[in-house]
Short mmCIF file of C-alpha atoms in Angstrom, two decimals:
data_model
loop_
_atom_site.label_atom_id
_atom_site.label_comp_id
_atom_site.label_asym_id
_atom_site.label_seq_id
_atom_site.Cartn_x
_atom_site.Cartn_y
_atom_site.Cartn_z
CA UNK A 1 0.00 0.00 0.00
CA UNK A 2 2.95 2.29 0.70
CA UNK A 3 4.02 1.84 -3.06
CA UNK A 4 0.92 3.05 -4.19
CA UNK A 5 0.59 6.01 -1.82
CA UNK A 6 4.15 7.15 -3.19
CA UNK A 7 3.45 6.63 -6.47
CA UNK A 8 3.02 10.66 -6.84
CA UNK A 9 6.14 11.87 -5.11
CA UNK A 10 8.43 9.54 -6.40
CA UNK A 11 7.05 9.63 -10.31
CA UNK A 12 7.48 13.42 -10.12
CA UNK A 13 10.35 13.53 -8.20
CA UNK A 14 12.49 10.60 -10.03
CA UNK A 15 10.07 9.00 -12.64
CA UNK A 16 11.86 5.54 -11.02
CA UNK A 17 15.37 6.02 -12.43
CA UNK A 18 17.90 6.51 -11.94
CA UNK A 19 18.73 2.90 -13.35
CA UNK A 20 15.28 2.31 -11.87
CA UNK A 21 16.77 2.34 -8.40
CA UNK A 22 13.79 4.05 -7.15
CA UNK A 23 11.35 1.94 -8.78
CA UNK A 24 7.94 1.18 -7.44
CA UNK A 25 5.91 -1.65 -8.50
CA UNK A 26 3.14 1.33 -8.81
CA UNK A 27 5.29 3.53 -11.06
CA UNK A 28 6.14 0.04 -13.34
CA UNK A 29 2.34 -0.61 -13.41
CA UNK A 30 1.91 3.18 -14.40
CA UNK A 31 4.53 2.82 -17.36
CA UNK A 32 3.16 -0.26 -18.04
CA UNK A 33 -0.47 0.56 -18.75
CA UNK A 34 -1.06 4.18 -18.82
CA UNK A 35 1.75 5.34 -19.88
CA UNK A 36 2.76 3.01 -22.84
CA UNK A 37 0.37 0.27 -22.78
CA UNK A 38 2.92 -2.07 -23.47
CA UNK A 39 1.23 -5.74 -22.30
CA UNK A 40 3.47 -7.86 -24.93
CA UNK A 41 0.58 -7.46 -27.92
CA UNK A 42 2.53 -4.99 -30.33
CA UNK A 43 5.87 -6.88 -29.34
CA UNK A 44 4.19 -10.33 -30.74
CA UNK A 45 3.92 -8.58 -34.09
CA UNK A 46 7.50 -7.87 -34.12
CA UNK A 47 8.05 -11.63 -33.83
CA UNK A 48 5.29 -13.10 -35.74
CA UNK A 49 6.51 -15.03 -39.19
CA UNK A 50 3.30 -13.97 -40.92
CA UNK A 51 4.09 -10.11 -41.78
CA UNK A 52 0.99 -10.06 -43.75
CA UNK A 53 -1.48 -6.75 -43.98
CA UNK A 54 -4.21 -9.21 -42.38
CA UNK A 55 -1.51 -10.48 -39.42
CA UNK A 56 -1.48 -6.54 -39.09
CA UNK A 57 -4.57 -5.72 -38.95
CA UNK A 58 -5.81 -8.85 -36.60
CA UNK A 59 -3.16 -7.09 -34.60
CA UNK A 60 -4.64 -3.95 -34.63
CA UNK A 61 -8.35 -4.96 -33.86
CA UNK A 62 -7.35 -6.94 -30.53
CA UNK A 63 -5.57 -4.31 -29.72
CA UNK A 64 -8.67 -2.03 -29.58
CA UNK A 65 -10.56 -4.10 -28.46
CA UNK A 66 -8.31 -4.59 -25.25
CA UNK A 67 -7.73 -1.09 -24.95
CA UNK A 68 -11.76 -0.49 -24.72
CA UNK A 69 -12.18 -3.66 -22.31
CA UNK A 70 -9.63 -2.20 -20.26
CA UNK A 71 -10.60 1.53 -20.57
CA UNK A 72 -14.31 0.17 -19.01
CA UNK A 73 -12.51 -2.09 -16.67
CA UNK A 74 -10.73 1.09 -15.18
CA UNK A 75 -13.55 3.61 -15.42
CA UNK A 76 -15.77 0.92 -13.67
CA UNK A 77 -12.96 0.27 -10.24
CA UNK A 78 -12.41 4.40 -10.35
CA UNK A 79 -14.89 5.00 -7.50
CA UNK A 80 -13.09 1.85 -5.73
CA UNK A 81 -9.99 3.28 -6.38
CA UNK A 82 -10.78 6.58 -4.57
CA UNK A 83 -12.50 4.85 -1.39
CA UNK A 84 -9.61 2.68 -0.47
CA UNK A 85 -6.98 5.72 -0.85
CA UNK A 86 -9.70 7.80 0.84
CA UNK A 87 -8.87 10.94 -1.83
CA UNK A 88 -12.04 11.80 -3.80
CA UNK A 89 -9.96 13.40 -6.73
CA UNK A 90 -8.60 9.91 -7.19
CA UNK A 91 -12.01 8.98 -8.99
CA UNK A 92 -12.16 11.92 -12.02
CA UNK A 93 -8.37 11.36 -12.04
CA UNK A 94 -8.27 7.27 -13.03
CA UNK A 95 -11.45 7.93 -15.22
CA UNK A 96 -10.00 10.13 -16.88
CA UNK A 97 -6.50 8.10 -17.62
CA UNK A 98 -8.62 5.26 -18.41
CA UNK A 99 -8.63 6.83 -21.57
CA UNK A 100 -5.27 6.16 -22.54
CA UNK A 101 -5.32 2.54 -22.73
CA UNK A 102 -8.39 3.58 -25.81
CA UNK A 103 -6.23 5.75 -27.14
CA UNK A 104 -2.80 4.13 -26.80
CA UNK A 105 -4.41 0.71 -28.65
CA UNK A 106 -4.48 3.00 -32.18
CA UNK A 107 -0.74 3.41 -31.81
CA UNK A 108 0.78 0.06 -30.88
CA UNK A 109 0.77 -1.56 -34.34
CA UNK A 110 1.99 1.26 -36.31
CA UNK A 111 4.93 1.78 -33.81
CA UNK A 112 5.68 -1.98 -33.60
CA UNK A 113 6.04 -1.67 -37.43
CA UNK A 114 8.09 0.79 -37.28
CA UNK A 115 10.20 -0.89 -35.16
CA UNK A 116 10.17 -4.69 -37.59
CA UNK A 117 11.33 -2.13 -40.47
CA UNK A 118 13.92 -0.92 -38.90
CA UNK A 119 12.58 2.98 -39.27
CA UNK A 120 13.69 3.45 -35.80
CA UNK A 121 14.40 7.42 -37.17
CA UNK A 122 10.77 7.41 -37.83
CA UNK A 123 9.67 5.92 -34.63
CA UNK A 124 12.22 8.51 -33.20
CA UNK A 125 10.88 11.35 -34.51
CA UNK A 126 7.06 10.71 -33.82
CA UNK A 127 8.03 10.13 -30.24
CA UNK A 128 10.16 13.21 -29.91
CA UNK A 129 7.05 15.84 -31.47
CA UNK A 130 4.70 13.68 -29.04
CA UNK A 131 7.00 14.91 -26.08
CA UNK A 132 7.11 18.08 -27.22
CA UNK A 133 3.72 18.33 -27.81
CA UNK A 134 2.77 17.02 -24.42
CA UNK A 135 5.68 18.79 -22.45
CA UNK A 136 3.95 22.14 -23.70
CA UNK A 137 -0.07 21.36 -22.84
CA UNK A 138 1.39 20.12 -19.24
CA UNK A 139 3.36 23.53 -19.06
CA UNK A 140 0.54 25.49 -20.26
CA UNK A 141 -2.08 23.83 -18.03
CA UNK A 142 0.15 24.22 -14.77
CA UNK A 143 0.44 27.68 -15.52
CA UNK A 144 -3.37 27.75 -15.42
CA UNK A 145 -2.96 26.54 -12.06
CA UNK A 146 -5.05 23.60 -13.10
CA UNK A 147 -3.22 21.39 -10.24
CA UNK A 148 -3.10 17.41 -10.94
CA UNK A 149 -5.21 18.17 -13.74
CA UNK A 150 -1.97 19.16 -15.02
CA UNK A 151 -0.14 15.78 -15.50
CA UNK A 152 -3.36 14.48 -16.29
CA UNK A 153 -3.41 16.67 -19.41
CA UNK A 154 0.39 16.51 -20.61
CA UNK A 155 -0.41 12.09 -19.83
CA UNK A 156 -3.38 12.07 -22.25
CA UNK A 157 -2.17 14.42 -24.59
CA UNK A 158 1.07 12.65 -24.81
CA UNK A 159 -0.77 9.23 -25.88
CA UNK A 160 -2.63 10.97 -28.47
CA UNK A 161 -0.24 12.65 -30.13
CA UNK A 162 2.39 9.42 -29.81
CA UNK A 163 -0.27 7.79 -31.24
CA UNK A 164 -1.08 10.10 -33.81
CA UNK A 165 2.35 11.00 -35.18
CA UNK A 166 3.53 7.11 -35.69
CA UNK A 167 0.33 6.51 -37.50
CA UNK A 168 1.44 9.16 -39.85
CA UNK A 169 5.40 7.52 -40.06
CA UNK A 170 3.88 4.62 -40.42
CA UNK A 171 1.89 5.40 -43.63
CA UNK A 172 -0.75 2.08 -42.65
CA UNK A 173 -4.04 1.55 -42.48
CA UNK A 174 -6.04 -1.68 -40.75
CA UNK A 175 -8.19 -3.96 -42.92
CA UNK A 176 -11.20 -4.96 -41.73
CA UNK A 177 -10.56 -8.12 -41.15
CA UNK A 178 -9.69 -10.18 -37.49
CA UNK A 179 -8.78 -13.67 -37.72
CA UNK A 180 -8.90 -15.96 -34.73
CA UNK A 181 -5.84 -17.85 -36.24
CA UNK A 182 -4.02 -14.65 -35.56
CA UNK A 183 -5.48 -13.56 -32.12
CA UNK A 184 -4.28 -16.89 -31.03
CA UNK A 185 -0.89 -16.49 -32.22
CA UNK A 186 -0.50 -13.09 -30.95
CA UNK A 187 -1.96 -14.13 -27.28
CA UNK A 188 0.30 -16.71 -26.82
CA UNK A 189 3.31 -14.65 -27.60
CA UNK A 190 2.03 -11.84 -25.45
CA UNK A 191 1.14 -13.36 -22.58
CA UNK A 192 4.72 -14.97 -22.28
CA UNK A 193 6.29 -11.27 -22.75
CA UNK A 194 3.86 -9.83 -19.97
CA UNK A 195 4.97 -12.76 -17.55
CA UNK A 196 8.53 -11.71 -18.53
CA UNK A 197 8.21 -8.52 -17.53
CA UNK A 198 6.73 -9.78 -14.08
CA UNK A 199 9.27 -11.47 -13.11
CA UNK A 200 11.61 -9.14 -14.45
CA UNK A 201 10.73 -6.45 -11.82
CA UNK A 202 10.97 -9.18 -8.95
CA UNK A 203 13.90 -10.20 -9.01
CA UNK A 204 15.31 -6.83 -9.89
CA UNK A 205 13.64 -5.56 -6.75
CA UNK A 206 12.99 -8.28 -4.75
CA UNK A 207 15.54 -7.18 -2.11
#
């Protein structure tokens, strides 16, 4: 519980570096769901032997779909979430990240593409303007004194346009087309990646 009820101090502060030596399994769940949405589905595309435009855009669809299952999931445990910390802003604060996972889903295959191609200068670049981008809307809404709202903002905003500006390196568009053949292929592969990344953090800071 004392992870979580850091989580704000230490994300600001440090942002769990450096080397992640101030790491919080909080701040990894953060970076792992809101912040990147990174649960082992656009890494299984990097993988996959089938490169095809219908691998990609199977791909793409689960990836929606899990970033609107998990967007309701979230929404839904917000007035949970604010009871057992006993802060009320809490509630309009993880409803309104929940969000991100939505909005991070459009980006995952376009960046993971990026990334098989080797266009990591691409991939660069979109992420760079995203930071940008979201550095100024959290400067310019802390200026308007608009509190936690504040990261809130420069969070959201920096999903979007992340999203947004790989989509345009990218130069893809889905089909629309899901095969289960493919969903199964790409949940296998990412739930051994997410289990990775589990354990990972364990024994890194198991001590």
């Amino acid at each position: 519980i004392f992870e979580f009820r850091a989580f704000d101090h230490i994300y600001i502060l440090t942002g769990g570096g450096p080397a992640d030596a101030t790491m919080l399994l909080s701040i990894l769940t953060y970076q792992i769901t809101f912040a990147s949405f990174d649960l082992g589905l656009g890494a299984a595309m990097i993988h996959a032997q089938d490169n095809s435009d219908e691998q990609r855009s199977s791909d793409f669809w689960v990836n929606v779909g899990v970033g609107l299952l998990l967007t309701a999931i979230v929404a839904l445990l917000a007035p949970v979430i604010a009871a057992f910390f006993d802060d009320t802003i809490l509630g309009p604060v993880t409803l309104a990240l929940s969000a991100g996972f939505t909005i991070a889903s459009f980006g995952i295959v376009p960046a993971n593409l990026l990334k098989r191609n080797l266009e990591f200068k691409r991939l660069m670049r979109a992420e760079t303007r995203a930071l940008v981008v979201a550095g100024a809307t959290g400067i310019a809404l802390a200026a308007a004194h608009c509190g936690v709202w504040s990261l809130v903002g420069q969070s959201l905003v920096a999903t979007a346009a992340r999203a947004a500006f790989v989509w345009h390196e990218a130069r893809w568009k889905p089909m629309r087309v899901c095969r289960w053949m493919h969903i199964r292929e790409l949940a296998g592969f990412s739930s051994n990646a997410l289990a990775f990344s589990a354990v990972n953090y364990w024994l890194r800071n198991g001590d």
